[in-house]
Short mmCIF file of C-alpha atoms in Angstrom, two decimals:
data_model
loop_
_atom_site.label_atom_id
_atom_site.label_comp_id
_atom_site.label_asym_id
_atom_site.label_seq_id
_atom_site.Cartn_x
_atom_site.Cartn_y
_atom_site.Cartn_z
CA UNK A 1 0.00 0.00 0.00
CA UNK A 2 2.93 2.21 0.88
CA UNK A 3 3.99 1.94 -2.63
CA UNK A 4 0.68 3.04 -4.25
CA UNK A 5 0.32 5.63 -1.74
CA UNK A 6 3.67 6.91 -3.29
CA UNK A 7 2.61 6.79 -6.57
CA UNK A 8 -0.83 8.86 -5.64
CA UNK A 9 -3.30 6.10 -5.26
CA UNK A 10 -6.38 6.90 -2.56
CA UNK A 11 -6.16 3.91 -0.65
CA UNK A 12 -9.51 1.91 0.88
CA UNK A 13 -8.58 -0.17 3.53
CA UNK A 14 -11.64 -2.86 3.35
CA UNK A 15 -11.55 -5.09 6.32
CA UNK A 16 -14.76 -7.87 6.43
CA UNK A 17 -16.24 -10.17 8.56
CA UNK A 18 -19.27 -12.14 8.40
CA UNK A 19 -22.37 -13.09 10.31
CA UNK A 20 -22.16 -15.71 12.85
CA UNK A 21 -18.69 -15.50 13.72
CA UNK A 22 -16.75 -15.91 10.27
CA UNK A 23 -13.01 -14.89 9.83
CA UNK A 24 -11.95 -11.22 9.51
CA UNK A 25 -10.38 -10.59 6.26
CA UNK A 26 -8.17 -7.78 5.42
CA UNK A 27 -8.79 -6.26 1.70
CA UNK A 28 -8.19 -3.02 -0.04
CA UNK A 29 -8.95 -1.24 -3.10
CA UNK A 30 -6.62 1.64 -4.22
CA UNK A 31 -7.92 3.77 -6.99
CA UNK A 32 -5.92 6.73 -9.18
CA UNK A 33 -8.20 8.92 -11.01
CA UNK A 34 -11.98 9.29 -11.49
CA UNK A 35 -12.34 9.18 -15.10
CA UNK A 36 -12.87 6.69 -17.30
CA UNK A 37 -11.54 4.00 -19.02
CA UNK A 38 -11.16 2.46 -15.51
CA UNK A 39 -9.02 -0.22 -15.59
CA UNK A 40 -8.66 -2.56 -12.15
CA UNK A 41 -6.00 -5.11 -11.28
CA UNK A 42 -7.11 -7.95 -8.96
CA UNK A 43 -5.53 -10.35 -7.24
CA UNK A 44 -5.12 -12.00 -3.75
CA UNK A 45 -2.38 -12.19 -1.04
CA UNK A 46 -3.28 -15.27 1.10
CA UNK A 47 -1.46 -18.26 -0.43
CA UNK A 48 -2.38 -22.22 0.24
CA UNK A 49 -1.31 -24.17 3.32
CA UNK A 50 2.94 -24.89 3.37
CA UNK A 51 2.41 -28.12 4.51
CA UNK A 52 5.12 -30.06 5.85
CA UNK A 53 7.99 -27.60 5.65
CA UNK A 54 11.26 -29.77 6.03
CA UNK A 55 10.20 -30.58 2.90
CA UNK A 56 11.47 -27.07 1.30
CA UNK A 57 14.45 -26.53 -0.24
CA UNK A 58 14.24 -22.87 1.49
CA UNK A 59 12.14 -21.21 4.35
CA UNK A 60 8.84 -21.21 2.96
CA UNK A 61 8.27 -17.59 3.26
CA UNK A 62 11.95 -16.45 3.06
CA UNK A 63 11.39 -15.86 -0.59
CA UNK A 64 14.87 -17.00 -1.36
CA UNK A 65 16.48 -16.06 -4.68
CA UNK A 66 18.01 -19.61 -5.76
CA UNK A 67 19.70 -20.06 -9.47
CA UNK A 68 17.94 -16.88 -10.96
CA UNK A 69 14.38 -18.05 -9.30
CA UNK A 70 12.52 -16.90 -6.21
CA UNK A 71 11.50 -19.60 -4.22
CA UNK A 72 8.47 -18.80 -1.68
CA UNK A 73 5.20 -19.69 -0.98
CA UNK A 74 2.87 -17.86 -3.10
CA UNK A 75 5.61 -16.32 -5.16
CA UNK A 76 3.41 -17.66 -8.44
CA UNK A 77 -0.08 -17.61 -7.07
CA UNK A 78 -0.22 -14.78 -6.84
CA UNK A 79 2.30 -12.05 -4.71
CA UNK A 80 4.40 -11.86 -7.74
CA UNK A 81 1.63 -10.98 -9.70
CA UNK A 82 0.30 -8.20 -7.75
CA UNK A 83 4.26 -7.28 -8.19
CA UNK A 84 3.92 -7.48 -11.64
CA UNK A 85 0.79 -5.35 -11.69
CA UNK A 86 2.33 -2.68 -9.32
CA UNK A 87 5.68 -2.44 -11.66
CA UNK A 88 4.08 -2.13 -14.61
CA UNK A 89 1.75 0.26 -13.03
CA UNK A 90 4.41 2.83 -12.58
CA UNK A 91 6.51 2.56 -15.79
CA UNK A 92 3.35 3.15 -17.11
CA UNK A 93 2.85 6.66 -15.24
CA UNK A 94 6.48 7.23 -15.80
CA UNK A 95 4.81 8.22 -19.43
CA UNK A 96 1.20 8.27 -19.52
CA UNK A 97 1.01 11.28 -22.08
CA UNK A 98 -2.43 11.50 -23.00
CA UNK A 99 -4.39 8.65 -20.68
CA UNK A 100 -6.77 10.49 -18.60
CA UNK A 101 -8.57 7.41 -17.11
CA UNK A 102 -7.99 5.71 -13.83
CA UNK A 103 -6.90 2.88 -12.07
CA UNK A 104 -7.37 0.52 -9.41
CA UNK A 105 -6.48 -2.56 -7.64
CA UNK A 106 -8.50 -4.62 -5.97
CA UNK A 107 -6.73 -6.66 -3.09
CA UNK A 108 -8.18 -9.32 -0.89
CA UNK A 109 -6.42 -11.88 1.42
CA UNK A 110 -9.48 -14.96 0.95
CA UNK A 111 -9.19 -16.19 -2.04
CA UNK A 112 -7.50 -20.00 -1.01
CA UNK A 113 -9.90 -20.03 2.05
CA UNK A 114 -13.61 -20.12 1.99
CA UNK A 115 -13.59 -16.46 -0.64
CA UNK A 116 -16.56 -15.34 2.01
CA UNK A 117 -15.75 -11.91 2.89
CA UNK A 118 -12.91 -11.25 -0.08
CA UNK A 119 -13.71 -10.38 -3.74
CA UNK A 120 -17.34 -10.86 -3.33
CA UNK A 121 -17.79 -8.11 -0.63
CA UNK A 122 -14.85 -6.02 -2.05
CA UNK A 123 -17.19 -5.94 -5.32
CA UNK A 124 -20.19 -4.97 -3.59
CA UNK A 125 -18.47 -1.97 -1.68
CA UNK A 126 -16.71 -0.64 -5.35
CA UNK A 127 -20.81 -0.53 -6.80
CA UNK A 128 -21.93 0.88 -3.53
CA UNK A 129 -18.94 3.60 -3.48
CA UNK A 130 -19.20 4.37 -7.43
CA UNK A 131 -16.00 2.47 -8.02
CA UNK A 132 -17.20 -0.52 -10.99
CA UNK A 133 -14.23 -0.65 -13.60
CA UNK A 134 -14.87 -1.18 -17.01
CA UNK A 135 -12.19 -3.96 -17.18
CA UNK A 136 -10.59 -6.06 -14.79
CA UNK A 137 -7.43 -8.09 -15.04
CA UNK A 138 -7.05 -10.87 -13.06
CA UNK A 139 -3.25 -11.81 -12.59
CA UNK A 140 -3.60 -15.77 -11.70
CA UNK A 141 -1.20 -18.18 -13.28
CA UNK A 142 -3.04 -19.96 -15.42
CA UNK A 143 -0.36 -20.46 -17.99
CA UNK A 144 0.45 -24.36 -19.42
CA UNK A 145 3.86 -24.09 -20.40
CA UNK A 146 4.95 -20.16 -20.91
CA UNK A 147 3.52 -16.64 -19.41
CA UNK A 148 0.89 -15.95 -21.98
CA UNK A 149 -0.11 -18.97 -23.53
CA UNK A 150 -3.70 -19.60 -21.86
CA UNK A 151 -6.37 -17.06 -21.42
CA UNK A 152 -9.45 -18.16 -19.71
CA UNK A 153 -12.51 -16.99 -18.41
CA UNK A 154 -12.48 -16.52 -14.92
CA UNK A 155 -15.16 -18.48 -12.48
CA UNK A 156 -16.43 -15.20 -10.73
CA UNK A 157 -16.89 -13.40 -14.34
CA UNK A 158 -16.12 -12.66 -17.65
CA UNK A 159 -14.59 -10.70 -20.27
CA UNK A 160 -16.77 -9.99 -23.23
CA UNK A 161 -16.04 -7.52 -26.10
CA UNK A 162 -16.71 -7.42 -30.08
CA UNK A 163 -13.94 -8.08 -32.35
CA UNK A 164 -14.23 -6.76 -36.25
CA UNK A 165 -11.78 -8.28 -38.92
CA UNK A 166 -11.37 -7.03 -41.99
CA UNK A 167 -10.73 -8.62 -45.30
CA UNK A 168 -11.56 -10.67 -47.59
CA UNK A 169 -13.87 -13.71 -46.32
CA UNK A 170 -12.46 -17.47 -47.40
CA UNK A 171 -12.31 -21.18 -46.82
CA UNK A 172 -9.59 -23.24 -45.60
CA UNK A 173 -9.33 -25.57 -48.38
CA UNK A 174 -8.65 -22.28 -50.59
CA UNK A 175 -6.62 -19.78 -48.58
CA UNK A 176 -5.25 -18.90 -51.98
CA UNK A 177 -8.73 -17.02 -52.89
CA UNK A 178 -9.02 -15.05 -49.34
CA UNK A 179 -6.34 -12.87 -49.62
#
């Protein structure tokens, strides 16, 4: 947070807990601008259980730099992507001649538990507070062999749009005539 704070983000600090005695969570959304395009980063800070940790090679949170690799848990899914989403953030405003949009993050710590008072409460507080982006990129590592190579549809939405090609219309068995 101290980061986007430096970079001029308004910072929501969102903590939520449920009826009937449910875990606290801590979440935050951090927002630059007002205008629109509004694009929002999301992802999620709690990682999965270590498990048995004599079985690491390093400290499981140490996030240990080993042959050109960090090792940690929840280095992949998904701290480094919220990394990734912060350093691209600001090269971007390092130049960002002519955007006059905004955007946000959305940060929860319950996605790998029970996702009760995470995203889905996080989501009702940006519609409440006038916040709703009109894109959201989710960071997860859904890749099967390289960064890039799998794009999927996300089980708490969607990403829909309208694509127009132009050329000349053709069939497969005669990609001589279509070009």
């Amino acid at each position: 947070k101290k980061t986007l704070s430096e970079l001029g983000f308004e910072i929501f600090d969102l903590p939520f807990e449920g009826n009937g005695g449910s875990y606290p969570v801590k979440n935050f959304f951090a927002r630059l601008g007002t205008q629109y395009p509004h694009i929002c980063f999301a992802g999620h800070t709690d990682v999965v259980p270590v498990g048995d940790e004599k079985l690491w090679s390093v400290p499981p949170f140490s996030a240990d730099i080993v042959d050109g690799n960090m090792i940690g848990r929840g280095t992949v899914d998904m701290k480094g992507g919220i990394t990734t989403f912060i350093s691209a953030i600001s090269r971007f405003l390092d130049d960002k001649s002519g955007f006059n949009g905004s955007i946000s993050l959305l940060i929860t710590g319950d996605e790998e538990a029970e996702s009760i008072n995470g995203t889905q409460r996080v989501l009702e507080w940006i519609k409440e507070n006038n916040h709703i982006p009109d894109i959201t990129i989710v960071g997860e590592p859904t890749n099967d062999e390289v960064i890039g190579d799998t794009v999927k549809i996300g089980r708490r939405g969607y990403t829909g749009g309208i694509i127009t090609v132009t050329g000349k219309k053709g069939h497969v068995a005669y990609p001589h005539l279509a070009l």
